[in-house]
Short mmCIF file of C-alpha atoms and ligand atoms in Angstrom, two decimals:
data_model
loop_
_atom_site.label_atom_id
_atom_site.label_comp_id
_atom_site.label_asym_id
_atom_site.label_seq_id
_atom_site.Cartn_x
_atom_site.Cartn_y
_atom_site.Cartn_z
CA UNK A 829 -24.29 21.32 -29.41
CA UNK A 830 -26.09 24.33 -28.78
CA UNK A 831 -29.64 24.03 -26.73
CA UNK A 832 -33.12 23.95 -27.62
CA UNK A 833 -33.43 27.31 -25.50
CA UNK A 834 -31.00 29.45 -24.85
CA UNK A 835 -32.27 32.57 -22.71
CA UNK A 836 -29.53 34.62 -21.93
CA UNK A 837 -29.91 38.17 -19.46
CA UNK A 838 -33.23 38.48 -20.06
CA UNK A 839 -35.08 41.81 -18.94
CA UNK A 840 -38.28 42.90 -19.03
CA UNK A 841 -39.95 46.11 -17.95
CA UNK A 842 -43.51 47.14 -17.56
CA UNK A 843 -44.40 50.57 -17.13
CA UNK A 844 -47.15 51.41 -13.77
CA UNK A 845 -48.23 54.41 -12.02
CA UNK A 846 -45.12 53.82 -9.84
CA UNK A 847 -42.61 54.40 -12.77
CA UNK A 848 -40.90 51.58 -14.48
CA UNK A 849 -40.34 48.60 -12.76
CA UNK A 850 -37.74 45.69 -13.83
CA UNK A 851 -39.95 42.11 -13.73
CA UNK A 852 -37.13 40.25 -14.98
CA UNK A 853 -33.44 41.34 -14.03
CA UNK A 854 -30.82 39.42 -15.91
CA UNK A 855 -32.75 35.94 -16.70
CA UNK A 856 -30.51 33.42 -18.13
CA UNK A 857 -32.08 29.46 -18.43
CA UNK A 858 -31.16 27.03 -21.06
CA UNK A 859 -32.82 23.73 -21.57
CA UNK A 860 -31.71 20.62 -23.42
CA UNK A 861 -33.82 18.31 -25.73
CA UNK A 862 -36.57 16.31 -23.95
CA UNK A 863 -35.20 17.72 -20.48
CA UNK A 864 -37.73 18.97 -18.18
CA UNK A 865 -36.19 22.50 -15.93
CA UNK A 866 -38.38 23.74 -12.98
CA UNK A 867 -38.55 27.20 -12.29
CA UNK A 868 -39.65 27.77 -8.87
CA UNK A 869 -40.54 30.48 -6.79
CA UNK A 870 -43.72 32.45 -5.03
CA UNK A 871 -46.37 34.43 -6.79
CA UNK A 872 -44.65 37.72 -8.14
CA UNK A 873 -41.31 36.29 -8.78
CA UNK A 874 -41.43 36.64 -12.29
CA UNK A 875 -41.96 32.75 -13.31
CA UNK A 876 -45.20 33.42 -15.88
CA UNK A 877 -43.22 36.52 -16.79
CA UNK A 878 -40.55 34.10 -17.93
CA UNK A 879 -42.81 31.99 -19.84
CA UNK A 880 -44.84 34.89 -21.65
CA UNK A 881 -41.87 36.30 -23.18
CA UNK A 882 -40.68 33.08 -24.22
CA UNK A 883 -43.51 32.23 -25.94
CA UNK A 884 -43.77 36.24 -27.14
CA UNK A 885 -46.68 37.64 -25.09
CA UNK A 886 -45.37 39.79 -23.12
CA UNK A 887 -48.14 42.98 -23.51
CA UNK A 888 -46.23 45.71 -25.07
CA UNK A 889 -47.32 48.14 -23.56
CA UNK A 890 -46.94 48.48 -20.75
CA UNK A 891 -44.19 46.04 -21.12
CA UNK A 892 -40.81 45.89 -22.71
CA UNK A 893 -37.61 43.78 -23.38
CA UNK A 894 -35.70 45.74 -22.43
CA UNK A 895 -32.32 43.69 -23.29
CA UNK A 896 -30.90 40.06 -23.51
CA UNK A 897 -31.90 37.32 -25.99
CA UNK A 898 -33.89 34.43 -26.39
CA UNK A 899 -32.51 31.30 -28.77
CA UNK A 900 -35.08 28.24 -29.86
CA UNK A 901 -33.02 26.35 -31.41
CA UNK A 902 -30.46 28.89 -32.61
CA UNK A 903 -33.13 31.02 -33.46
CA UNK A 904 -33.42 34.71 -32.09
CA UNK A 905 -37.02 35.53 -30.66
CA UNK A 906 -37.03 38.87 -29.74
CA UNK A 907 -37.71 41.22 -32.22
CA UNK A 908 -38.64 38.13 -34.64
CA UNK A 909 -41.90 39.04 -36.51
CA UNK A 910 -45.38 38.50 -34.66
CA UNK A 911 -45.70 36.28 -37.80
CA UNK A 912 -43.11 34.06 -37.18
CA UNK A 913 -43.61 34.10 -33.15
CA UNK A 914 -47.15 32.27 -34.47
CA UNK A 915 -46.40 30.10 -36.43
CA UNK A 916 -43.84 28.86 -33.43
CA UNK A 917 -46.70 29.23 -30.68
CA UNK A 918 -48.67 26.40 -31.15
CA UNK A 919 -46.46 24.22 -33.27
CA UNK A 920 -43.06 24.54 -31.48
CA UNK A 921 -43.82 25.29 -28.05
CA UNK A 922 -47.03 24.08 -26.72
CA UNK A 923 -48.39 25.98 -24.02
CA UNK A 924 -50.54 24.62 -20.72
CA UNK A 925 -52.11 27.91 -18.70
CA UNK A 926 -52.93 27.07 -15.03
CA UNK A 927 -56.89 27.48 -15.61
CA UNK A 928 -57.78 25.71 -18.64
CA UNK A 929 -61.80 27.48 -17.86
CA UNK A 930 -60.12 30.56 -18.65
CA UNK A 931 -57.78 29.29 -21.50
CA UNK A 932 -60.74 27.20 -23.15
CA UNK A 933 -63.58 28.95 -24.96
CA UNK A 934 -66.71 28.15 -23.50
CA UNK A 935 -68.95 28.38 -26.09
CA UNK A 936 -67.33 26.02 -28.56
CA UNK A 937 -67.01 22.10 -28.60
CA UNK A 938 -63.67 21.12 -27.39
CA UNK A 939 -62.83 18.89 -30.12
CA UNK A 940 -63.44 21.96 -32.34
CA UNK A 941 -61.02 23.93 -30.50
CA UNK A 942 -58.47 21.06 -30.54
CA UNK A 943 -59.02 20.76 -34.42
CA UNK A 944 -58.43 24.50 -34.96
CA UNK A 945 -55.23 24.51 -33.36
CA UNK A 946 -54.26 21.23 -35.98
CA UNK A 947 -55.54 23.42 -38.87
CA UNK A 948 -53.43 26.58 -37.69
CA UNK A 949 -50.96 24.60 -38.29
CA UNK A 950 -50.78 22.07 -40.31
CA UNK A 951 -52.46 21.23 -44.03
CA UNK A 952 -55.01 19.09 -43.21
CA UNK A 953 -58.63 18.59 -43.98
CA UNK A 954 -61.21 19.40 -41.30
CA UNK A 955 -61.82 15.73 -41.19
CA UNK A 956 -58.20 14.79 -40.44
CA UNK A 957 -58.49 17.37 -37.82
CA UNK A 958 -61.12 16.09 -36.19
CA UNK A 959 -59.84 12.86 -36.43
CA UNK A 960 -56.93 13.22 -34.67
CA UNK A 961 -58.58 15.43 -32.42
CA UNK A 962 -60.26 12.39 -31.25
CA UNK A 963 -56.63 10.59 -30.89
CA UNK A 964 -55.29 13.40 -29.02
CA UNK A 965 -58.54 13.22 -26.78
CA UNK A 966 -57.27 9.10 -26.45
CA UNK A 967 -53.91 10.02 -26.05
CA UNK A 968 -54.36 12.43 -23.04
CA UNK A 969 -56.73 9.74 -21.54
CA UNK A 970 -60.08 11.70 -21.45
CA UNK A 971 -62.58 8.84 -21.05
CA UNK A 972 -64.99 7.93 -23.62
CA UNK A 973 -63.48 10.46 -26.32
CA UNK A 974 -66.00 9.71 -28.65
CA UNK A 975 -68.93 11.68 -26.76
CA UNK A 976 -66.46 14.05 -25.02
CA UNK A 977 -65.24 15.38 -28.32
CA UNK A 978 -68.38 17.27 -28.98
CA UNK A 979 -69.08 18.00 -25.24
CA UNK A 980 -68.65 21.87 -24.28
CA UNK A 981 -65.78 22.78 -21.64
CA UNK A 982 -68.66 23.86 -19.02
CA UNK A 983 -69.64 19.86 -19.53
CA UNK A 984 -66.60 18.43 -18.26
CA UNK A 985 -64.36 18.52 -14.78
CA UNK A 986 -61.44 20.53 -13.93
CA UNK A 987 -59.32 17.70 -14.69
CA UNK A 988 -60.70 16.70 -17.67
CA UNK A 989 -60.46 20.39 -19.37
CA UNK A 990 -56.77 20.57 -18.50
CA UNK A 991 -56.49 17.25 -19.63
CA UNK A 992 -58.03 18.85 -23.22
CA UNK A 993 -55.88 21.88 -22.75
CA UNK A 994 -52.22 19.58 -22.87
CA UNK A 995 -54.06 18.06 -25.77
CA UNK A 996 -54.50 21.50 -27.80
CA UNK A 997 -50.69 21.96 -26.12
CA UNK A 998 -49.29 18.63 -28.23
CA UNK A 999 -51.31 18.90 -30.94
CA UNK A 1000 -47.97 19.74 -33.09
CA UNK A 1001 -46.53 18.10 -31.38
CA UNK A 1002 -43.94 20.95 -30.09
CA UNK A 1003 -40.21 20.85 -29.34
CA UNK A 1004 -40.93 22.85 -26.29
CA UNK A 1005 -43.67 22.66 -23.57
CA UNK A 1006 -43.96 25.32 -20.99
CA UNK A 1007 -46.68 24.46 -18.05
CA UNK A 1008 -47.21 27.15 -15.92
CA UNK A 1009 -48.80 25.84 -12.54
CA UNK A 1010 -50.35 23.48 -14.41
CA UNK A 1011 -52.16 21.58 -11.35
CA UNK A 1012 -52.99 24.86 -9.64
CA UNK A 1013 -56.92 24.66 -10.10
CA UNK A 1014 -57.13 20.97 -9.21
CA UNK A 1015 -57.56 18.91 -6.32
CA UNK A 1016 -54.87 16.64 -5.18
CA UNK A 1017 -55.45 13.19 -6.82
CA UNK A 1018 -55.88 14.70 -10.17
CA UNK A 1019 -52.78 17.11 -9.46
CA UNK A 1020 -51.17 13.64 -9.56
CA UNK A 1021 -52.45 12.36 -12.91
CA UNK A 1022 -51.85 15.10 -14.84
CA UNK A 1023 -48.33 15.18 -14.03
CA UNK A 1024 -48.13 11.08 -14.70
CA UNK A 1025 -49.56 12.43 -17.84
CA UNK A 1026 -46.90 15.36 -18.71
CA UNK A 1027 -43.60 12.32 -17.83
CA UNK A 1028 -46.20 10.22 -20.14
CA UNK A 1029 -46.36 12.65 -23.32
CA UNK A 1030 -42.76 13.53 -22.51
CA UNK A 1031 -41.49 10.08 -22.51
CA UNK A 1032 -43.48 8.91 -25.78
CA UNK A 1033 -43.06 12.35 -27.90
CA UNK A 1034 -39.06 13.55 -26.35
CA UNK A 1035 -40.56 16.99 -26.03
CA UNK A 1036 -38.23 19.50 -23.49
CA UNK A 1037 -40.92 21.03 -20.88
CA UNK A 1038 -40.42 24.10 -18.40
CA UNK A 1039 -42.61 23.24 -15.45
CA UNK A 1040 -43.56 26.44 -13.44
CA UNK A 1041 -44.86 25.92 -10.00
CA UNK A 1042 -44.44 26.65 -6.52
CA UNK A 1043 -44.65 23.30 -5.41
CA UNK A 1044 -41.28 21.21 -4.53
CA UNK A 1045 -42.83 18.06 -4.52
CA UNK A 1046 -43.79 18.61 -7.71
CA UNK A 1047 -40.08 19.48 -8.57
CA UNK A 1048 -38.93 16.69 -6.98
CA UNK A 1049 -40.82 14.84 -9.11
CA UNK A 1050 -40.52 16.05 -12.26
CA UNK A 1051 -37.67 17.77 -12.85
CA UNK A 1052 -34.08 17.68 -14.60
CA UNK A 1053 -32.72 20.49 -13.37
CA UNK A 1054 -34.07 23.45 -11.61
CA UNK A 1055 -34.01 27.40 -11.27
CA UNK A 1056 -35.48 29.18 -8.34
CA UNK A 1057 -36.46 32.71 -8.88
CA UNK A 1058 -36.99 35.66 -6.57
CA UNK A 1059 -38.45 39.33 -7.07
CA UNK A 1060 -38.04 38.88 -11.18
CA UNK A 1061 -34.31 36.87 -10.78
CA UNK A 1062 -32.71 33.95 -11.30
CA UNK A 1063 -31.29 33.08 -7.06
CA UNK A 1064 -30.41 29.12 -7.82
CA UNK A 1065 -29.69 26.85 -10.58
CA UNK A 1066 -28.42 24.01 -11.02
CA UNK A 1067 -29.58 19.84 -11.18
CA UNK A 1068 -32.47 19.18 -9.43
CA UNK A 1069 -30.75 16.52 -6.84
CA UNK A 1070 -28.12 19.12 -5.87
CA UNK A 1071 -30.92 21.54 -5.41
CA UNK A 1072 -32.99 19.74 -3.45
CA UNK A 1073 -30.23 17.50 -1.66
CA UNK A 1074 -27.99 20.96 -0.84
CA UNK A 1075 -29.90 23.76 -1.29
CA UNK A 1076 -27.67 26.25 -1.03
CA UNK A 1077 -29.44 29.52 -1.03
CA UNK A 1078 -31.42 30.85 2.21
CA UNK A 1079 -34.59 31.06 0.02
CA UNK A 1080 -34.22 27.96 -1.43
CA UNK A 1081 -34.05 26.54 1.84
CA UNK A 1082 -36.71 28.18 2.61
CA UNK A 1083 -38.84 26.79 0.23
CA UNK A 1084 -37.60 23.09 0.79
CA UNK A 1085 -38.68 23.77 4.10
CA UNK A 1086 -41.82 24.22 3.24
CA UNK A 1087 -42.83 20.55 2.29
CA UNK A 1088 -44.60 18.75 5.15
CA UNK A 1089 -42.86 15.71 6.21
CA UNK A 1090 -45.42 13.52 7.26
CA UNK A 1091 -44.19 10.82 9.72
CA UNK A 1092 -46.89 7.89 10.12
CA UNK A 1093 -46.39 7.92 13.76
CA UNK A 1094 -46.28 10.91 14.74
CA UNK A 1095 -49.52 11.93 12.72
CA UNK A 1096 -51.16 8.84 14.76
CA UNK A 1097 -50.40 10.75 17.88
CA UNK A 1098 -51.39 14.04 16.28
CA UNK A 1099 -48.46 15.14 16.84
CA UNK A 1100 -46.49 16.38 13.83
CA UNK A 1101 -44.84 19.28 13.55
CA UNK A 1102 -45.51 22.86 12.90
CA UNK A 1103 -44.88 23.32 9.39
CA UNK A 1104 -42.21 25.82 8.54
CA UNK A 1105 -42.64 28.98 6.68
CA UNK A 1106 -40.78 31.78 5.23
CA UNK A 1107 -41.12 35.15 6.82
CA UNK A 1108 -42.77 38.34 5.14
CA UNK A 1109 -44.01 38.34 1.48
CA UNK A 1110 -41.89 38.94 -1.94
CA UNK A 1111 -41.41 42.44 -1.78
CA UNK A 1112 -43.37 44.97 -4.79
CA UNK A 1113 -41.14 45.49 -7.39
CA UNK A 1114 -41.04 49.33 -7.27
CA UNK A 1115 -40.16 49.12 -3.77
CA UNK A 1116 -36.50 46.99 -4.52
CA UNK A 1117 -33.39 48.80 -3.15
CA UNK A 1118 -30.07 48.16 -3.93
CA UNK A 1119 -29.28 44.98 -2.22
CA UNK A 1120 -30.20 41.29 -2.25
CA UNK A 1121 -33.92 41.36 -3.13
CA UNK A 1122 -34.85 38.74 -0.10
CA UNK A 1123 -33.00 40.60 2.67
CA UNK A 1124 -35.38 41.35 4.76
CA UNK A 1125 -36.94 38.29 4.68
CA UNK A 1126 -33.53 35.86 5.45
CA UNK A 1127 -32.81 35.61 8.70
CA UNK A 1128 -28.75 35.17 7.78
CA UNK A 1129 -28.48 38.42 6.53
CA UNK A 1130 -25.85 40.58 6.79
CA UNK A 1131 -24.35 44.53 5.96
CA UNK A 1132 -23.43 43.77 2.35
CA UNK A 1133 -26.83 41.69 1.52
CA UNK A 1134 -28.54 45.44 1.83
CA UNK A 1135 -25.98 47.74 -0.13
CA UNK A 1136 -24.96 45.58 -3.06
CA UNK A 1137 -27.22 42.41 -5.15
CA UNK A 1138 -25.36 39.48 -4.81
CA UNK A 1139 -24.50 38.02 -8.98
CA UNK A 1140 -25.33 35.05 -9.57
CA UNK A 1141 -21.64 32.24 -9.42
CA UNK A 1142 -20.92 29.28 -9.92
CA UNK A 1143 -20.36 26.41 -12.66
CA UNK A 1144 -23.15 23.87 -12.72
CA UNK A 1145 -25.07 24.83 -9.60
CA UNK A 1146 -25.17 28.38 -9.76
CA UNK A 1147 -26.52 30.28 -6.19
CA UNK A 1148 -26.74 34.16 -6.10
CA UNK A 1149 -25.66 34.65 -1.97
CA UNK A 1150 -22.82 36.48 -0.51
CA UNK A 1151 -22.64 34.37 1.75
CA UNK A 1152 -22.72 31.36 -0.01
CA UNK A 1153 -20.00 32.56 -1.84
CA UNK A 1154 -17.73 33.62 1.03
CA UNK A 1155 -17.91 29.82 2.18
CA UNK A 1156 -17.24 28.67 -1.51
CA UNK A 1157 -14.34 31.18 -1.88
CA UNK A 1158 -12.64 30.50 2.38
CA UNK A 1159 -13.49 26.52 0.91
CA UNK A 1160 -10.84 27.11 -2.17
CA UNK A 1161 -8.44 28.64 -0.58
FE1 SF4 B 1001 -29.59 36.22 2.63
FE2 SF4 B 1001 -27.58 37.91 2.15
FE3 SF4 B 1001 -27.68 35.59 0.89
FE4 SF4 B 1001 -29.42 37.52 0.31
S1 SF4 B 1001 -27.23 37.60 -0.02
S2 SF4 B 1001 -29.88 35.38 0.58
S3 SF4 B 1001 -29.78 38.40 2.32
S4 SF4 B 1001 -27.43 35.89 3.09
#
């Protein structure tokens, strides 16, 4: 059975004042129906990269696909009309942005906005719209939806206009949902329900959903399975208990590392400890040599990692590490 998305060597390429640099190297991801894949990584690893040419908004220029494919359903998306990539934005793959002040507009009603993106795509009255406006409002668990339907974005919290935003983002209800950071503006309570309410809408309606974040415990959480990107490439795949049970690549460790482990007694003491972190930043693209992209940040480095990129091998969890794969090829022999 083939999946519901199939992206396969995916490049991309924007043009800057430094020359050409390559955002996405090689991208491959595929996703099953109603299974929810994390894609992890910093800021500048290419994760909302990912998602924009997925759902076909990559800016062109400066940008470019520059090779590899990308299947819904057995469907090829690049090069597919800007037509066609419409009608699929909105109605097959839902869409929640990080800062739903910026995705909302502020100076209509959001019940309005949630009815527009019914009548984009479906043939309905404005009526029906609105109606079910007002059960998407109910089913994303905005209080009193009656009054909030006609309130303005400004009118409402941060939590409460991303709550709107997954509505507009299920309002067809889509095969596909791609959140990208999608707790990023809000505080830490609220992080919490919205993600209840993502398992929630994924549970009831089987929709497939690529979470983007930088946040473990969020993957921990939510996820199926899991890919962690670096400097525009795929580093680790594989399920998400394997990943975060035996993570085998430095960065990946790295990241896991990350999480604070808060023991009770220890905190009573004050006493808990430093929290770890991973050296250095992810390098500018234009500035990537030859080698593996986070040499100079992995403290197991060694002469190969800077002269050649390590590929990425391996049959269910996948790790891109020469020296992960010298221990996985001394281990078979
Ligand atoms: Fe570190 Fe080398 Fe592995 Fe890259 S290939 S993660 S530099 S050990």
């Amino acid at each position: 059975m083939s999946p519901l998305l199939d992206v396969r060597d995916l490049r991309v390429e924007f043009a800057t004042r430094h020359g050409t640099v390559t955002a996405l190297d090689g991208v491959s991801l595929r996703l099953e129906p109603g299974e929810t894949l994390g894609v992890v990584g910093e800021s500048g690893c290419g994760k909302s990269i990912t998602a924009l040419a997925i759902m076909g908004l990559i800016p062109m220029p400066p940008g470019r696909i520059a090779g590899g494919s990308i299947r819904l359903d057995g469907e090829e998306l690049i090069g597919a009309p800007e037509r066609r990539l419409r009608q699929l934005r909105g109605r097959d793959i839902g869409m929640i942005f990080q800062e739903p002040m910026t995705s909302l507009n502020p100076v209509f009603r959001v019940g309005d906005q949630i009815a527009e993106a019914i009548l984009l795509h479906q043939d309905v009255s404005r009526d029906e719209a609105r109606r079910r406006a007002l059960d998407l409002l109910r089913t994303v668990g905005v209080p009193d939806p009656g009054q909030r339907i006609d309130a303005y974005p400004h009118e409402l919290s941060g939590g409460l206009r991303q709550r709107v935003m997954i509505a507009i983002a299920i309002s067809c209800q889509p095969r596909l949902l791609i959140a990208d950071e999608p707790t990023t503006a809000l505080d830490v309570t609220v992080q919490a329900q919205i993600f209840d309410l993502i398992r929630d809408i994924q549970d009831r309606l089987g929709v497939a959903v690529i979470l983007i974040t930088h946040d473990m415990g969020a993957i921990a959480e939510m996820a199926d399975r899991v890919a962690v990107m670096y400097a525009g490439r795929v580093v680790e795949e594989g399920p998400a208990d394997a990943i975060l049970d035996s993570p085998a690549h430095p960065y990946t460790r790295g990241l896991i590392g990350c999480i604070p482990a808060i023991d009770p007694a220890l905190a009573a003491l004050d006493r808990l400890p430093p929290l770890a972190e991973i050296p250095g930043v992810v390098p500018p693209l234009h500035l990537l040599g030859q080698g593996c992209a986070f040499a100079d940040r992995c403290i197991e480095a060694v002469d190969i990692c800077r002269k050649v990129a390590p590929p990425l091998t391996g049959r269910g969890h996948a790790v891109a590490c020469h020296l992960h794969a010298a221990a996985a090829a001394s281990e078979e022999s």
